[in-house]
PDB file of C-alpha atoms in Angstrom:
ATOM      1  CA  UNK A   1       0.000   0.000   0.000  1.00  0.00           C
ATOM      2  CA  UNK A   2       1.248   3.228  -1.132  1.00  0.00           C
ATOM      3  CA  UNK A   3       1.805   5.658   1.522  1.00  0.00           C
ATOM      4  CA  UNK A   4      -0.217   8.665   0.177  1.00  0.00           C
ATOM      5  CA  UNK A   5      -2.722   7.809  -2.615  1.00  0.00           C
ATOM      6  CA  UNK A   6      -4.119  10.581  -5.181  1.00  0.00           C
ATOM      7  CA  UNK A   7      -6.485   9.829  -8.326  1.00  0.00           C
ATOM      8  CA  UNK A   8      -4.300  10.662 -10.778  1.00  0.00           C
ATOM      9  CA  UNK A   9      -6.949  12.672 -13.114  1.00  0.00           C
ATOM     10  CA  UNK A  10      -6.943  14.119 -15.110  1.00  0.00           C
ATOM     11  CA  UNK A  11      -9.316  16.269 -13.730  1.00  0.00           C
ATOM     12  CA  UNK A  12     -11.075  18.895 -15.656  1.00  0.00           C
ATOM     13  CA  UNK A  13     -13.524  21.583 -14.491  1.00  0.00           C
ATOM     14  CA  UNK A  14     -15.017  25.143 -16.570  1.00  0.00           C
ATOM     15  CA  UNK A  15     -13.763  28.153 -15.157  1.00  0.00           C
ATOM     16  CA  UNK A  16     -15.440  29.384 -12.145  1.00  0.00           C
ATOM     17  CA  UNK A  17     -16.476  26.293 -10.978  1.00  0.00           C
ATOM     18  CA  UNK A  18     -14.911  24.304  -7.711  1.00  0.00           C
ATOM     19  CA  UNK A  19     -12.197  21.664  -8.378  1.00  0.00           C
ATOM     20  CA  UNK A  20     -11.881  19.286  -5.652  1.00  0.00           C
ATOM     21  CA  UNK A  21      -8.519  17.104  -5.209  1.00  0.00           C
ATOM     22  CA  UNK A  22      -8.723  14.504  -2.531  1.00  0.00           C
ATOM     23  CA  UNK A  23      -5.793  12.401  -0.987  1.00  0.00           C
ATOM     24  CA  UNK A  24      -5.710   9.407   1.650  1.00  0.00           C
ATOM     25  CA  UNK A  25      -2.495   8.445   3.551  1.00  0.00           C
ATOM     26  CA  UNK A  26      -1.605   5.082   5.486  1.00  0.00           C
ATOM     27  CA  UNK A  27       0.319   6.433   8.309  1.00  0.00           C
ATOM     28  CA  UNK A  28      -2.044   7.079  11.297  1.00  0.00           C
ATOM     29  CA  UNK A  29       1.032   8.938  13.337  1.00  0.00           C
ATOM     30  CA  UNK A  30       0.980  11.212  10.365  1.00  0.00           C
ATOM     31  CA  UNK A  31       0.521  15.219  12.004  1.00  0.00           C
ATOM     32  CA  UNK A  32       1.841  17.893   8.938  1.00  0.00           C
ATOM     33  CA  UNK A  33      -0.393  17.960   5.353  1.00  0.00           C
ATOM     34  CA  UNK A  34       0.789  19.758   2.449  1.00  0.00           C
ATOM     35  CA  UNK A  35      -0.629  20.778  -1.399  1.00  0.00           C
ATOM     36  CA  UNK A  36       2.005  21.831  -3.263  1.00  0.00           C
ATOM     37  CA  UNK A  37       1.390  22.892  -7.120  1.00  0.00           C
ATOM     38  CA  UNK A  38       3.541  22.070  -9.672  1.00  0.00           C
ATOM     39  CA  UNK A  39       3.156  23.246 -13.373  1.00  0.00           C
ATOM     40  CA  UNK A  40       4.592  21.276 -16.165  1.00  0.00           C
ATOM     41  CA  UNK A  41       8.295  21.282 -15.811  1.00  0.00           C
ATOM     42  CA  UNK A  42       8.864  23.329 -13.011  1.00  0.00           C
ATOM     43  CA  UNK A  43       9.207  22.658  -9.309  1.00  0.00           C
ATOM     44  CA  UNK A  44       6.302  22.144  -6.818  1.00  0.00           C
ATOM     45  CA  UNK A  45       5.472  25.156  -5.121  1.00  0.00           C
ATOM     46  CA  UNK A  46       3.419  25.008  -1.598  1.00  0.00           C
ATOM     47  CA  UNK A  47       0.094  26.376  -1.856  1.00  0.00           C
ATOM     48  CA  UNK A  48      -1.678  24.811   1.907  1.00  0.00           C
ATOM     49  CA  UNK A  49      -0.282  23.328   4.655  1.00  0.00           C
ATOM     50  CA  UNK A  50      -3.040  22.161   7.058  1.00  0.00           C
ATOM     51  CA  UNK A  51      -2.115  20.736  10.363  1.00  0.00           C
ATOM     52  CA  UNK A  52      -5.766  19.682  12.705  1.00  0.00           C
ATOM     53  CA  UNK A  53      -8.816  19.009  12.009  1.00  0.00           C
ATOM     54  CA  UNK A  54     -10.906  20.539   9.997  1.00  0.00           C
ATOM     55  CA  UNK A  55     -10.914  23.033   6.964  1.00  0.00           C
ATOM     56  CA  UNK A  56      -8.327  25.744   6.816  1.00  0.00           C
ATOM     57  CA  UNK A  57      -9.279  28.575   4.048  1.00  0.00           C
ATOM     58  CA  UNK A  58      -6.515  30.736   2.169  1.00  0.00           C
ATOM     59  CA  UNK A  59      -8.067  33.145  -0.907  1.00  0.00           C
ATOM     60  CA  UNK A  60      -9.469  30.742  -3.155  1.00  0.00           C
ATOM     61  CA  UNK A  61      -7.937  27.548  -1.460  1.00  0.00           C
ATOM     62  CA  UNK A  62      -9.660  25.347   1.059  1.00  0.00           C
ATOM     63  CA  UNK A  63      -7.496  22.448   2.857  1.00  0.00           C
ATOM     64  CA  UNK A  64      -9.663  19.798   4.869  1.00  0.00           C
ATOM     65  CA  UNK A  65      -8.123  17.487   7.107  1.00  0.00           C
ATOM     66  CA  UNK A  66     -10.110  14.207   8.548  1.00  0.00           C
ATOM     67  CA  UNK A  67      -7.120  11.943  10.780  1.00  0.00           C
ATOM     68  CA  UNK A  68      -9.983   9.695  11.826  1.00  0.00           C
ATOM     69  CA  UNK A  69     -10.581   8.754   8.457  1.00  0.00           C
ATOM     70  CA  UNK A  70      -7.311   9.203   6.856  1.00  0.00           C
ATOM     71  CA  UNK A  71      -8.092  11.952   4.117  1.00  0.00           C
ATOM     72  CA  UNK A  72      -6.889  15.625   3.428  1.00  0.00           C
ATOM     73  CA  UNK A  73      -8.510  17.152   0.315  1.00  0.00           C
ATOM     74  CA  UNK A  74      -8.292  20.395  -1.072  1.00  0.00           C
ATOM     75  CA  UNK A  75     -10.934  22.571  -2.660  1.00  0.00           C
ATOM     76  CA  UNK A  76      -9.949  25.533  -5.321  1.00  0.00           C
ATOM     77  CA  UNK A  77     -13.319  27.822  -5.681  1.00  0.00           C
ATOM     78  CA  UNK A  78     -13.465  30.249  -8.660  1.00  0.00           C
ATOM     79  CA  UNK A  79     -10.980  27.934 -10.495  1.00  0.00           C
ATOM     80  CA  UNK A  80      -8.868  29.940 -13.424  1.00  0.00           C
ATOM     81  CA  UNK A  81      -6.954  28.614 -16.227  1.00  0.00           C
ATOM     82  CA  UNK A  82      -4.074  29.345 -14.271  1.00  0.00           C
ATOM     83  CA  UNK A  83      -4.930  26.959 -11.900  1.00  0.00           C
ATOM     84  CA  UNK A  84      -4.477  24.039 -14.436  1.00  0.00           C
ATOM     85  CA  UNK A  85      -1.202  22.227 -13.076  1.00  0.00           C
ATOM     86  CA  UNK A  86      -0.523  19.195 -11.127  1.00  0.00           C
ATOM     87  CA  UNK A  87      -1.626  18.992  -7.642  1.00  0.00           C
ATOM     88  CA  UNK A  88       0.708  17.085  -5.061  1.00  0.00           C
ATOM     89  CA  UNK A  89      -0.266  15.900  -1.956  1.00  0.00           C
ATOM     90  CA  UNK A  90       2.689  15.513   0.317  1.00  0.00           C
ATOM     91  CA  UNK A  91       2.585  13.818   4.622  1.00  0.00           C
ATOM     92  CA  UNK A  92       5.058  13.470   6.932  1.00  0.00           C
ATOM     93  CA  UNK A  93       5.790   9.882   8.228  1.00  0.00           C
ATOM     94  CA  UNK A  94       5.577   8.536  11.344  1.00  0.00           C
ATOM     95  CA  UNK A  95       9.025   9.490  12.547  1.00  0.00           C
ATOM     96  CA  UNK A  96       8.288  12.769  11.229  1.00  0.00           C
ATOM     97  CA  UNK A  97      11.279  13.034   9.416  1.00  0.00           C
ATOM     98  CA  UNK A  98      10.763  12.118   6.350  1.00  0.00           C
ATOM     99  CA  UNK A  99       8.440  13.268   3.534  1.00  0.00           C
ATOM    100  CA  UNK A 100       5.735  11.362   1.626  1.00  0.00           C
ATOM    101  CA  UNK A 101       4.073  12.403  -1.947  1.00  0.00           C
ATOM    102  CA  UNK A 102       1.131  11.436  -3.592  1.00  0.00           C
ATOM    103  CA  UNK A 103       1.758  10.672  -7.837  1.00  0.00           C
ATOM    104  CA  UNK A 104      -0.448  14.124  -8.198  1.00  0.00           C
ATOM    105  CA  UNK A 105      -3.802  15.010  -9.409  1.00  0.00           C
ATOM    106  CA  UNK A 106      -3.703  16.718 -12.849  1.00  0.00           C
ATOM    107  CA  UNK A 107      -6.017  19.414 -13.166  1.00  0.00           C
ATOM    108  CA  UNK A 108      -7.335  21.058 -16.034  1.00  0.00           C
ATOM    109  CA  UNK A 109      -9.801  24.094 -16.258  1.00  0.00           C
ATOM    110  CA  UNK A 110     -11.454  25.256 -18.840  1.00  0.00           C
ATOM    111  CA  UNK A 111     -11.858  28.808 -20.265  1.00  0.00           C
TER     112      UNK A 111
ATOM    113  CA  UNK B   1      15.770  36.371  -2.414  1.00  0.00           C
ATOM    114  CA  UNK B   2      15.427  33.387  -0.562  1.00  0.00           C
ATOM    115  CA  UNK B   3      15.932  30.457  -2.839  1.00  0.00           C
ATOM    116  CA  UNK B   4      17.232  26.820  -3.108  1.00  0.00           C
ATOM    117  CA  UNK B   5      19.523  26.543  -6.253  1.00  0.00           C
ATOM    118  CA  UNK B   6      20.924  23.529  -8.151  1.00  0.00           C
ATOM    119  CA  UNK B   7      23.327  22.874 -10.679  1.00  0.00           C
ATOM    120  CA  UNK B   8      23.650  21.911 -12.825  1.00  0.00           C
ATOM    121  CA  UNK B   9      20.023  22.221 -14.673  1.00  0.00           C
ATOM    122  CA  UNK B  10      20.636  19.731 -17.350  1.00  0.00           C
ATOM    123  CA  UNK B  11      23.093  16.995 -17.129  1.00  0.00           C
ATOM    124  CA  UNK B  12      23.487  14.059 -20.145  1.00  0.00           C
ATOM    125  CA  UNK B  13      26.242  11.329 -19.153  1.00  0.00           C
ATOM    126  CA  UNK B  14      27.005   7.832 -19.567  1.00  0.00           C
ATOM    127  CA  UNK B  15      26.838   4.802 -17.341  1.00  0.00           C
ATOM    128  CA  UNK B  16      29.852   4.860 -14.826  1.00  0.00           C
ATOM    129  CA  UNK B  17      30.767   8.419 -14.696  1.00  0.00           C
ATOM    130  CA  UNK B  18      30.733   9.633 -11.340  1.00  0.00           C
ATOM    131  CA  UNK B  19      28.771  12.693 -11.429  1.00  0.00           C
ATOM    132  CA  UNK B  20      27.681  15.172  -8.495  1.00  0.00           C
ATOM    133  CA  UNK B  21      24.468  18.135  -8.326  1.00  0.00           C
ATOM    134  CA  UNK B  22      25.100  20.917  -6.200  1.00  0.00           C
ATOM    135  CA  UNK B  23      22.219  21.975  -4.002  1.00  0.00           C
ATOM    136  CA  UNK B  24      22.577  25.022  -2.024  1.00  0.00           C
ATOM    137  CA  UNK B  25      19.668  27.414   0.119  1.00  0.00           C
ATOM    138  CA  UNK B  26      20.385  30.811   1.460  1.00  0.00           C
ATOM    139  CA  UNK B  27      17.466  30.530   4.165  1.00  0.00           C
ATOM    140  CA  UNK B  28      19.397  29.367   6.698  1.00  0.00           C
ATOM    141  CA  UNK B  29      16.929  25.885   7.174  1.00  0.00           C
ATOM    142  CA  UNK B  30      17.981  23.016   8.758  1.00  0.00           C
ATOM    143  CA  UNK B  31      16.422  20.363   6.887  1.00  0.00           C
ATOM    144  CA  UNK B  32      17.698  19.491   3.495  1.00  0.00           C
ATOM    145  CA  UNK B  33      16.458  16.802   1.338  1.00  0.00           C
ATOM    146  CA  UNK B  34      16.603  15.001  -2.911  1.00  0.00           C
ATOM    147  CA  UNK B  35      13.748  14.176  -4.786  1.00  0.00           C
ATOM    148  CA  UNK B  36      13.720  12.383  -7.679  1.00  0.00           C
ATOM    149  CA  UNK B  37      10.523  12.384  -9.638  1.00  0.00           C
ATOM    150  CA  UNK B  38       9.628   9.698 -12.277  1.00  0.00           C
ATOM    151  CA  UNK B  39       6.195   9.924 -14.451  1.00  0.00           C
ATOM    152  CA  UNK B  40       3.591   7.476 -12.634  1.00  0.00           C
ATOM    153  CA  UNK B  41       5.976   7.192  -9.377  1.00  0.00           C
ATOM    154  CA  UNK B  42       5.906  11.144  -8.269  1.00  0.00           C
ATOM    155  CA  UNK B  43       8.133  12.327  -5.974  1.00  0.00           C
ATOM    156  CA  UNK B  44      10.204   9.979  -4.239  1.00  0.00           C
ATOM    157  CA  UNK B  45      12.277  10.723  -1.386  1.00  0.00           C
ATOM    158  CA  UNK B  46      16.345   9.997  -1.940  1.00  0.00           C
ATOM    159  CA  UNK B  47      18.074  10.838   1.360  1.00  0.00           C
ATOM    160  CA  UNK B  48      17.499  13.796   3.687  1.00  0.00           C
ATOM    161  CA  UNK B  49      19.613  15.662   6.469  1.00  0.00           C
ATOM    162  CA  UNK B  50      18.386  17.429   9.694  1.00  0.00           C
ATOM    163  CA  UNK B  51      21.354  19.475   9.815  1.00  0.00           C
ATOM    164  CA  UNK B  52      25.088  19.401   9.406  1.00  0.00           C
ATOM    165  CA  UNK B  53      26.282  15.562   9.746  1.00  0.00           C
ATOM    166  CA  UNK B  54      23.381  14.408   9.645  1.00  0.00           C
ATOM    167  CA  UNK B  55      21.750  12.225   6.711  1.00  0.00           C
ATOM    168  CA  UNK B  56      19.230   9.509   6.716  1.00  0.00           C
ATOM    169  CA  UNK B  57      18.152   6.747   4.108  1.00  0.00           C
ATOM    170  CA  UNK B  58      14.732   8.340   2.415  1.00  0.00           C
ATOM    171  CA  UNK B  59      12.430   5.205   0.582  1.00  0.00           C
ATOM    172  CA  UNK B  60      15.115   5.129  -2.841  1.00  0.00           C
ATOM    173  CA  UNK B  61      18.449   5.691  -1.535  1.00  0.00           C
ATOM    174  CA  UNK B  62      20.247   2.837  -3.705  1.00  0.00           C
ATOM    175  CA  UNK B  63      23.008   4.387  -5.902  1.00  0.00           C
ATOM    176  CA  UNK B  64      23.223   7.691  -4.427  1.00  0.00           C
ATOM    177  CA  UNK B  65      25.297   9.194  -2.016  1.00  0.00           C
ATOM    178  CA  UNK B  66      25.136  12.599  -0.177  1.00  0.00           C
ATOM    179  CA  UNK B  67      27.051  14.810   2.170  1.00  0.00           C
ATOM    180  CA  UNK B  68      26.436  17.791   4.710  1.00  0.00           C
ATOM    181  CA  UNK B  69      29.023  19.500   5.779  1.00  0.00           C
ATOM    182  CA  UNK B  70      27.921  23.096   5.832  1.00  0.00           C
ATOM    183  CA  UNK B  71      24.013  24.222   7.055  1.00  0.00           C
ATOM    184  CA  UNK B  72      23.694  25.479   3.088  1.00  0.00           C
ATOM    185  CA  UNK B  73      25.026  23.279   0.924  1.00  0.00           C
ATOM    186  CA  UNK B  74      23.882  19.529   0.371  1.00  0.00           C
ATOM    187  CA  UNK B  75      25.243  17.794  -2.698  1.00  0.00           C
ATOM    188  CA  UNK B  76      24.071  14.693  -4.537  1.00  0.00           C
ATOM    189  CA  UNK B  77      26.667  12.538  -5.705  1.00  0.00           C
ATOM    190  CA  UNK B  78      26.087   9.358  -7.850  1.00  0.00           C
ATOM    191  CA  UNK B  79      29.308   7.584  -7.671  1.00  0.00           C
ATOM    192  CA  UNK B  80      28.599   5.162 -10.770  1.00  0.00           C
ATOM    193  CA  UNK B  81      25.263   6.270 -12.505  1.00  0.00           C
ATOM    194  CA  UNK B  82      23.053   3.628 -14.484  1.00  0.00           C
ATOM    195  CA  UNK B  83      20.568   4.294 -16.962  1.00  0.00           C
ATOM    196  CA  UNK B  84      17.630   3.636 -14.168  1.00  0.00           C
ATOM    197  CA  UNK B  85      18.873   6.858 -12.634  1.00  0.00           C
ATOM    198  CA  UNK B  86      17.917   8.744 -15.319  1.00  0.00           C
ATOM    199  CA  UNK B  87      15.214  11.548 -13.659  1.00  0.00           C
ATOM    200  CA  UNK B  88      14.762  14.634 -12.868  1.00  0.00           C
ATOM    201  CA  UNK B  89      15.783  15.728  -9.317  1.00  0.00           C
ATOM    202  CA  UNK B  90      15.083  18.684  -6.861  1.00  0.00           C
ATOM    203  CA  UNK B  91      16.636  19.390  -3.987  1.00  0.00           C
ATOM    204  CA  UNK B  92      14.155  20.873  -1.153  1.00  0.00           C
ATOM    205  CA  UNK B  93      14.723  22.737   2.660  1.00  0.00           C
ATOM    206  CA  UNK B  94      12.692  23.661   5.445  1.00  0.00           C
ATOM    207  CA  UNK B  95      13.436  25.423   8.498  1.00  0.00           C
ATOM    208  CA  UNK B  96      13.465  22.430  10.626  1.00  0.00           C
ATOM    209  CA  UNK B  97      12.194  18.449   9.821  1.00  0.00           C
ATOM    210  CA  UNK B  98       7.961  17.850   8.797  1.00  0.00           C
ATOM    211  CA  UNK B  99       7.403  16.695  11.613  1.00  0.00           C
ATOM    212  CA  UNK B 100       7.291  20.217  12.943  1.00  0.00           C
ATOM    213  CA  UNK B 101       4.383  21.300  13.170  1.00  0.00           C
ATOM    214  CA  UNK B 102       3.534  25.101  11.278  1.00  0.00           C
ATOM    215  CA  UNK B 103       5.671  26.751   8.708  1.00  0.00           C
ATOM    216  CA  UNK B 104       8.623  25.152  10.146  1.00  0.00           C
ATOM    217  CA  UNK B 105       8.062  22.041   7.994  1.00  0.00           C
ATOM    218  CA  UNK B 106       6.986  23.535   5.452  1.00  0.00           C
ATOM    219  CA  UNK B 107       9.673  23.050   2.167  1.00  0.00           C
ATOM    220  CA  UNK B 108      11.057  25.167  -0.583  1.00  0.00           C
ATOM    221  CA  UNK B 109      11.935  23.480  -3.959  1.00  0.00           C
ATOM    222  CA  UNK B 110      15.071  24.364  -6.380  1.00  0.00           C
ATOM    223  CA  UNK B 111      14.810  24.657  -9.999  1.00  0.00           C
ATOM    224  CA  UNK B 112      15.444  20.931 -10.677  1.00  0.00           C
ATOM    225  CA  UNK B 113      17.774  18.723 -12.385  1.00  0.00           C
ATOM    226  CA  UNK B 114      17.036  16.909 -15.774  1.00  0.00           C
ATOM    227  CA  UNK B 115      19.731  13.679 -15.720  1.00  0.00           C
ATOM    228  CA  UNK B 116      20.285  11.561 -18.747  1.00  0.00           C
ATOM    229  CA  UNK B 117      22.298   8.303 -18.269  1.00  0.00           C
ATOM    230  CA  UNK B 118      23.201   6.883 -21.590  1.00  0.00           C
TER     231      UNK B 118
END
């Protein structure tokens, strides 16, 4: 079993509409959550980091984080062409020390 | 500006020849770690370091090699590269390990490095 799992996509949604990307991880002792973005050949850039419980809002970007059930998604409202990139889900393991990434979401929106 | 750098960008070379990518960060961050990233694998996790002199195994550390001598520098050296190693790599820091909790763990990426291994 993978250690964080992400539908690979691609996902595609009109502009101005919500895209939702949605991630599970395997390690329960897991306690930092990241989305990073990363467009096509450049690096991944952090967009959320989300930490408890719950939804954490920044601009356009929602992070929601559910421990009990093993899932941190992210929302984008409003979505923009610019938005269409790769979305990487990324968990710290159980040691804390090292880092764990989904394969990515690839998201698409559509003018 | 605050920035993780690598060099080189682009790197072709043939089976055997040792090789080493420079990573370096100006932020001062304790944590220092390689990527390599593969289509349908993602971003896999080569070796890390917590600070100066000390490096730990990530999930694909076979083949590689690292050092950290100084807080901003941690190179990536492939003593005998093989055409499986051909990827393309970033080197990331954070202030201190994920498992801190806030922006602490949060990481920075460098440009990336495109490796051919013929």
């Amino acid at each position: 079993q993978k250690e964080v799992e992400q539908n690979s996509g691609p996902l595609s949604v009109p502009e101005g509409a919500i895209a939702s990307l949605n991630c599970t991880y395997s390690d329960r002792g897991s306690q930092s959550f990241f989305w990073y973005r990363q467009y096509s050949g450049k690096s991944p850039e952090l967009i959320m980091s989300i930490y408890s419980n719950g939804d954490k809002e920044d601009g356009r970007f929602t992070a929601q984080l559910n421990k009990a059930s093993q899932y941190v998604s992210l929302l984008i409202r409003d979505s923009q062409p610019s938005d269409s990139a790769t979305y990487l889900c990324a968990v710290n393991g159980n040691t804390g020390n090292q880092f764990y990434f989904g394969t990515g979401t690839s998201l698409t929106v559509i003018p | 500006e605050a920035q993780v750098t690598q060099n080189p960008r682009y790197l072709i070379t043939v089976t055997g020849k040792k090789l080493t990518v420079t990573c370096s960060q100006n932020m001062n961050h304790e944590y220092m770690s390689w990527y390599r990233q593969d289509p349908g694998l993602g971003l896999r996790q080569i070796y890390y370091s917590m600070n100066v002199e000390v490096t730990d195994k990530g999930d694909v550390p076979e083949g590689y090699k690292v050092s950290r001598k100084e807080k901003r520098n941690f190179p990536l050296i492939l003593e005998s590269p093989s055409p499986n190693q051909t990827s393309l790599y970033f080197c990331a820091s954070s202030l201190k390990g994920p498992g801190g909790l806030g922006p602490i763990g949060e990481q920075y990426f460098g440009p990336g490095t495109r490796l051919t291994v013929t």
